[in-house]
PDB file of N, CA and C in Angstrom:
ATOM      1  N   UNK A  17     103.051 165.895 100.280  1.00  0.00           N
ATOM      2  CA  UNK A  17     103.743 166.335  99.069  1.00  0.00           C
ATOM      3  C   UNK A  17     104.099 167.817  99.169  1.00  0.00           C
ATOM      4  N   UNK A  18     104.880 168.255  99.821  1.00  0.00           N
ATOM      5  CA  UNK A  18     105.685 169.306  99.826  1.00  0.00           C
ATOM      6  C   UNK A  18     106.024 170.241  98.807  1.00  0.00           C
ATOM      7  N   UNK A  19     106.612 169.352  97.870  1.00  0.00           N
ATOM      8  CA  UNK A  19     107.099 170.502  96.569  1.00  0.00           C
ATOM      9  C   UNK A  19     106.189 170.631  95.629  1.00  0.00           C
ATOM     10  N   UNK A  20     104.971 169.713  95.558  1.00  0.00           N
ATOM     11  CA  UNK A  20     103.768 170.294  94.535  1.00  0.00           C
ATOM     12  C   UNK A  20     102.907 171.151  95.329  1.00  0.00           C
ATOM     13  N   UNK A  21     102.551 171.137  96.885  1.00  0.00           N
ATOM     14  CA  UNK A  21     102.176 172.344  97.085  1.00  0.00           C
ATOM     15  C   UNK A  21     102.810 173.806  97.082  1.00  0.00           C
ATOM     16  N   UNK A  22     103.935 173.942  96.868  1.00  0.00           N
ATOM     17  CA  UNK A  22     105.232 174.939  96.783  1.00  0.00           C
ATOM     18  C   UNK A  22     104.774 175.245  95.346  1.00  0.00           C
ATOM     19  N   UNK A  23     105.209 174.139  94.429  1.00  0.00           N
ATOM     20  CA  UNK A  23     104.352 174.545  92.988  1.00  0.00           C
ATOM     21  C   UNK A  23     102.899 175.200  92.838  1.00  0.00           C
ATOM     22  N   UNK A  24     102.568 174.688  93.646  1.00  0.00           N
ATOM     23  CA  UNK A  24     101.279 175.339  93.669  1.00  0.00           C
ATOM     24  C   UNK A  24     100.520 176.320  93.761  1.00  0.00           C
ATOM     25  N   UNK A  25     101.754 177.180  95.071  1.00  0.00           N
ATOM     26  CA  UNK A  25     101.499 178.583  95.588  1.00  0.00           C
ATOM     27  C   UNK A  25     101.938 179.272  94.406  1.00  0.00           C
ATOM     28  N   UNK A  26     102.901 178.761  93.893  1.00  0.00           N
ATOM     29  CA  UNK A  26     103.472 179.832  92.755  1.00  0.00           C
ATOM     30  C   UNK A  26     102.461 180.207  91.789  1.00  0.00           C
ATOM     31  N   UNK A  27     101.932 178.859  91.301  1.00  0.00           N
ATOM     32  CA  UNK A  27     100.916 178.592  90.185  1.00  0.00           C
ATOM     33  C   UNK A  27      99.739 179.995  90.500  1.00  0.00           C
ATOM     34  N   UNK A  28      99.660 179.644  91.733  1.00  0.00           N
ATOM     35  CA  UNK A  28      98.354 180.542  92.167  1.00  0.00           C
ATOM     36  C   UNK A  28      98.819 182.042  92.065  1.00  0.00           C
ATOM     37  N   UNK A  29      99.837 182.257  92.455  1.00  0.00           N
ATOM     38  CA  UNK A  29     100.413 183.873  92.552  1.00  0.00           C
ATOM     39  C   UNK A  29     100.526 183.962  90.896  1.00  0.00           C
ATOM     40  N   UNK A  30     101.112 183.287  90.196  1.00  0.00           N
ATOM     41  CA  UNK A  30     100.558 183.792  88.902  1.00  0.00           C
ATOM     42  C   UNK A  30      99.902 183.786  88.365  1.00  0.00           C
ATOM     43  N   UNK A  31      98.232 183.417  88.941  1.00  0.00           N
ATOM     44  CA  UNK A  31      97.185 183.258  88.114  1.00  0.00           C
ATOM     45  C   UNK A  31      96.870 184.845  88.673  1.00  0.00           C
ATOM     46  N   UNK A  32      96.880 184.923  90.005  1.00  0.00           N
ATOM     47  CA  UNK A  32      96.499 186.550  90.764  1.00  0.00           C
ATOM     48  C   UNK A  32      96.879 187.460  90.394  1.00  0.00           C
ATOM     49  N   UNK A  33      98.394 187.546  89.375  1.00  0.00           N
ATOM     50  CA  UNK A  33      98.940 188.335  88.984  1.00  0.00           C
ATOM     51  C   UNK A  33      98.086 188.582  87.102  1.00  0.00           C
ATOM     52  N   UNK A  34      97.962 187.944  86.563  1.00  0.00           N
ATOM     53  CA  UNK A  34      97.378 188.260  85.183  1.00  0.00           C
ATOM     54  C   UNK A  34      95.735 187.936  85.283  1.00  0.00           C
ATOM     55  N   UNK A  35      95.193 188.622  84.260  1.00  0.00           N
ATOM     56  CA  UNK A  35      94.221 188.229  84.139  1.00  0.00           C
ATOM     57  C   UNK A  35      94.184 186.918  82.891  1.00  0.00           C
ATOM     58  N   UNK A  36      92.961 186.308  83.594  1.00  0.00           N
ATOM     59  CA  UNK A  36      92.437 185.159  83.194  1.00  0.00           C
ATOM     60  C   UNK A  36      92.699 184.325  81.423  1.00  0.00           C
ATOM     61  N   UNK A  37      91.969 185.690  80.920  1.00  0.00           N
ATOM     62  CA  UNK A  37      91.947 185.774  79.631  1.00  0.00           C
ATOM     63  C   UNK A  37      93.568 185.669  79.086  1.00  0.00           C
ATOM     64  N   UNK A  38      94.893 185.875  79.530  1.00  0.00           N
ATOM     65  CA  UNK A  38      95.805 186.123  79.462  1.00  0.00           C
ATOM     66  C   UNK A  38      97.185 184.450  79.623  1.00  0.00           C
ATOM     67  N   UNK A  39      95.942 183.587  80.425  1.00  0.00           N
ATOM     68  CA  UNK A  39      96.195 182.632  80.958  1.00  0.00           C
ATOM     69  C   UNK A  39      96.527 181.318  79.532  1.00  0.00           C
ATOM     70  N   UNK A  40      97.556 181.306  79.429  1.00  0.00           N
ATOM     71  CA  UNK A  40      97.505 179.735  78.260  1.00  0.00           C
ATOM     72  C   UNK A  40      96.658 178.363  79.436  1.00  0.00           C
ATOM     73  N   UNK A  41      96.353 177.660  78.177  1.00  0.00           N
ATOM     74  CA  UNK A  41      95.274 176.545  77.970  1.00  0.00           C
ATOM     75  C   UNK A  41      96.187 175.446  79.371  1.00  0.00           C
ATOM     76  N   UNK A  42      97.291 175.829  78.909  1.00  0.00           N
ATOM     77  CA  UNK A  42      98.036 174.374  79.434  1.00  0.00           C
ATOM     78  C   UNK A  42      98.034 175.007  80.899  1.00  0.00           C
ATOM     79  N   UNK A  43      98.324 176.277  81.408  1.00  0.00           N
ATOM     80  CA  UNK A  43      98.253 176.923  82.745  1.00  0.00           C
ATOM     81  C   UNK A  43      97.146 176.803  83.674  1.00  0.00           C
ATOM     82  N   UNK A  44      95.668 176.767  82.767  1.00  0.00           N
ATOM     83  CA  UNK A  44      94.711 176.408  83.123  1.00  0.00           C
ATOM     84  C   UNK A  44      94.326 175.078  83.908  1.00  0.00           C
ATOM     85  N   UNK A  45      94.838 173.746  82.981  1.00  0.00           N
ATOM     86  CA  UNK A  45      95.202 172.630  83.270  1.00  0.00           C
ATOM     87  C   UNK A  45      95.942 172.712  84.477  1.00  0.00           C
ATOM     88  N   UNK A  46      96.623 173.253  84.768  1.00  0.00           N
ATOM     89  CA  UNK A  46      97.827 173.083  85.498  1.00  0.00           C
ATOM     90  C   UNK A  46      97.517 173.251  86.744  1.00  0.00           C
ATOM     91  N   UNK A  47      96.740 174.800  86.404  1.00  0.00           N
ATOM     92  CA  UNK A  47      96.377 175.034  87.908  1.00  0.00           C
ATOM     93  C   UNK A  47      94.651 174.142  88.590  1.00  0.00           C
ATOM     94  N   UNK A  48      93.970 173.427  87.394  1.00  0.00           N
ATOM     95  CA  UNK A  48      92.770 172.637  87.936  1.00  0.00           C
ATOM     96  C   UNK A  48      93.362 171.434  88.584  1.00  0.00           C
ATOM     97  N   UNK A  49      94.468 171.092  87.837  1.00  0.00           N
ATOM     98  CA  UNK A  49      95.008 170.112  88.281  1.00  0.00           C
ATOM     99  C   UNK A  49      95.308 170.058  89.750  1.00  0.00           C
ATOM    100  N   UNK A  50      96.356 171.051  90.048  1.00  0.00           N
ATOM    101  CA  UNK A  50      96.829 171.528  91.197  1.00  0.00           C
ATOM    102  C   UNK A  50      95.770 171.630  92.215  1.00  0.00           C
ATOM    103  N   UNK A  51      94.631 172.257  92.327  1.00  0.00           N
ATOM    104  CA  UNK A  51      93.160 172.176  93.028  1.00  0.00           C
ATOM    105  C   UNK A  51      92.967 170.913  93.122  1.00  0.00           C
ATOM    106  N   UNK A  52      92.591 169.874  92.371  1.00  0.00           N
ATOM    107  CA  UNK A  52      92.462 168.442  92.324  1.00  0.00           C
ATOM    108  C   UNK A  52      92.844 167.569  93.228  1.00  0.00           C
ATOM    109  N   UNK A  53      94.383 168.412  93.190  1.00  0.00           N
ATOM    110  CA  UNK A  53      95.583 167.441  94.421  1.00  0.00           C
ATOM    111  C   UNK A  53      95.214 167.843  95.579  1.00  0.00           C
ATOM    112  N   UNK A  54      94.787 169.221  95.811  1.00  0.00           N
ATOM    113  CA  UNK A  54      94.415 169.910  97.058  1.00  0.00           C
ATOM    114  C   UNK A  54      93.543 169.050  97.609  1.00  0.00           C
ATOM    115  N   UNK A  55      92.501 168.740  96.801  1.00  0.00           N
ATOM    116  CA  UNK A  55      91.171 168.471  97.603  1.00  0.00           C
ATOM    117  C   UNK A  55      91.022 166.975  97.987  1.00  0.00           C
ATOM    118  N   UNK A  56      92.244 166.402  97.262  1.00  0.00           N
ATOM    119  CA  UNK A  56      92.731 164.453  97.944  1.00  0.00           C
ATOM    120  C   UNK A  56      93.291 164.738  98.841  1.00  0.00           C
ATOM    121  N   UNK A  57      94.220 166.003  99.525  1.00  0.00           N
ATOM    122  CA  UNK A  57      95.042 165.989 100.611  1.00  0.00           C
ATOM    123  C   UNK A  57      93.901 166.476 101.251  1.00  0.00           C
TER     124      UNK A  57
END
C-alpha cells in the first residue's frame, strides 16, 4: 500500500512539527491508526 504509507509520512511530519497538546482528537486517531497499518505490513 503505497499511498497510505505516503499518507503516513506526512501524518508523521505533522505530528513532529506541533506539539501534542495542539493535536485534534481525530489526528490522533489517524495517526494510531496509521501505526496499526504499519505493524500488519
Amino acid at each position: 500500500m503505497q499511498s497510505s504509507s505516503s499518507w503516513c509520512k506526512m501524518l508523521k511530519n505533522k505530528f513532529n512539527r506541533y506539539n501534542n497538546l495542539n493535536n485534534t482528537i481525530l489526528e490522533t486517531r489517524k495517526f494510531a491508526y496509521c501505526e496499526y497499518i504499519h505493524i500488519l505490513d
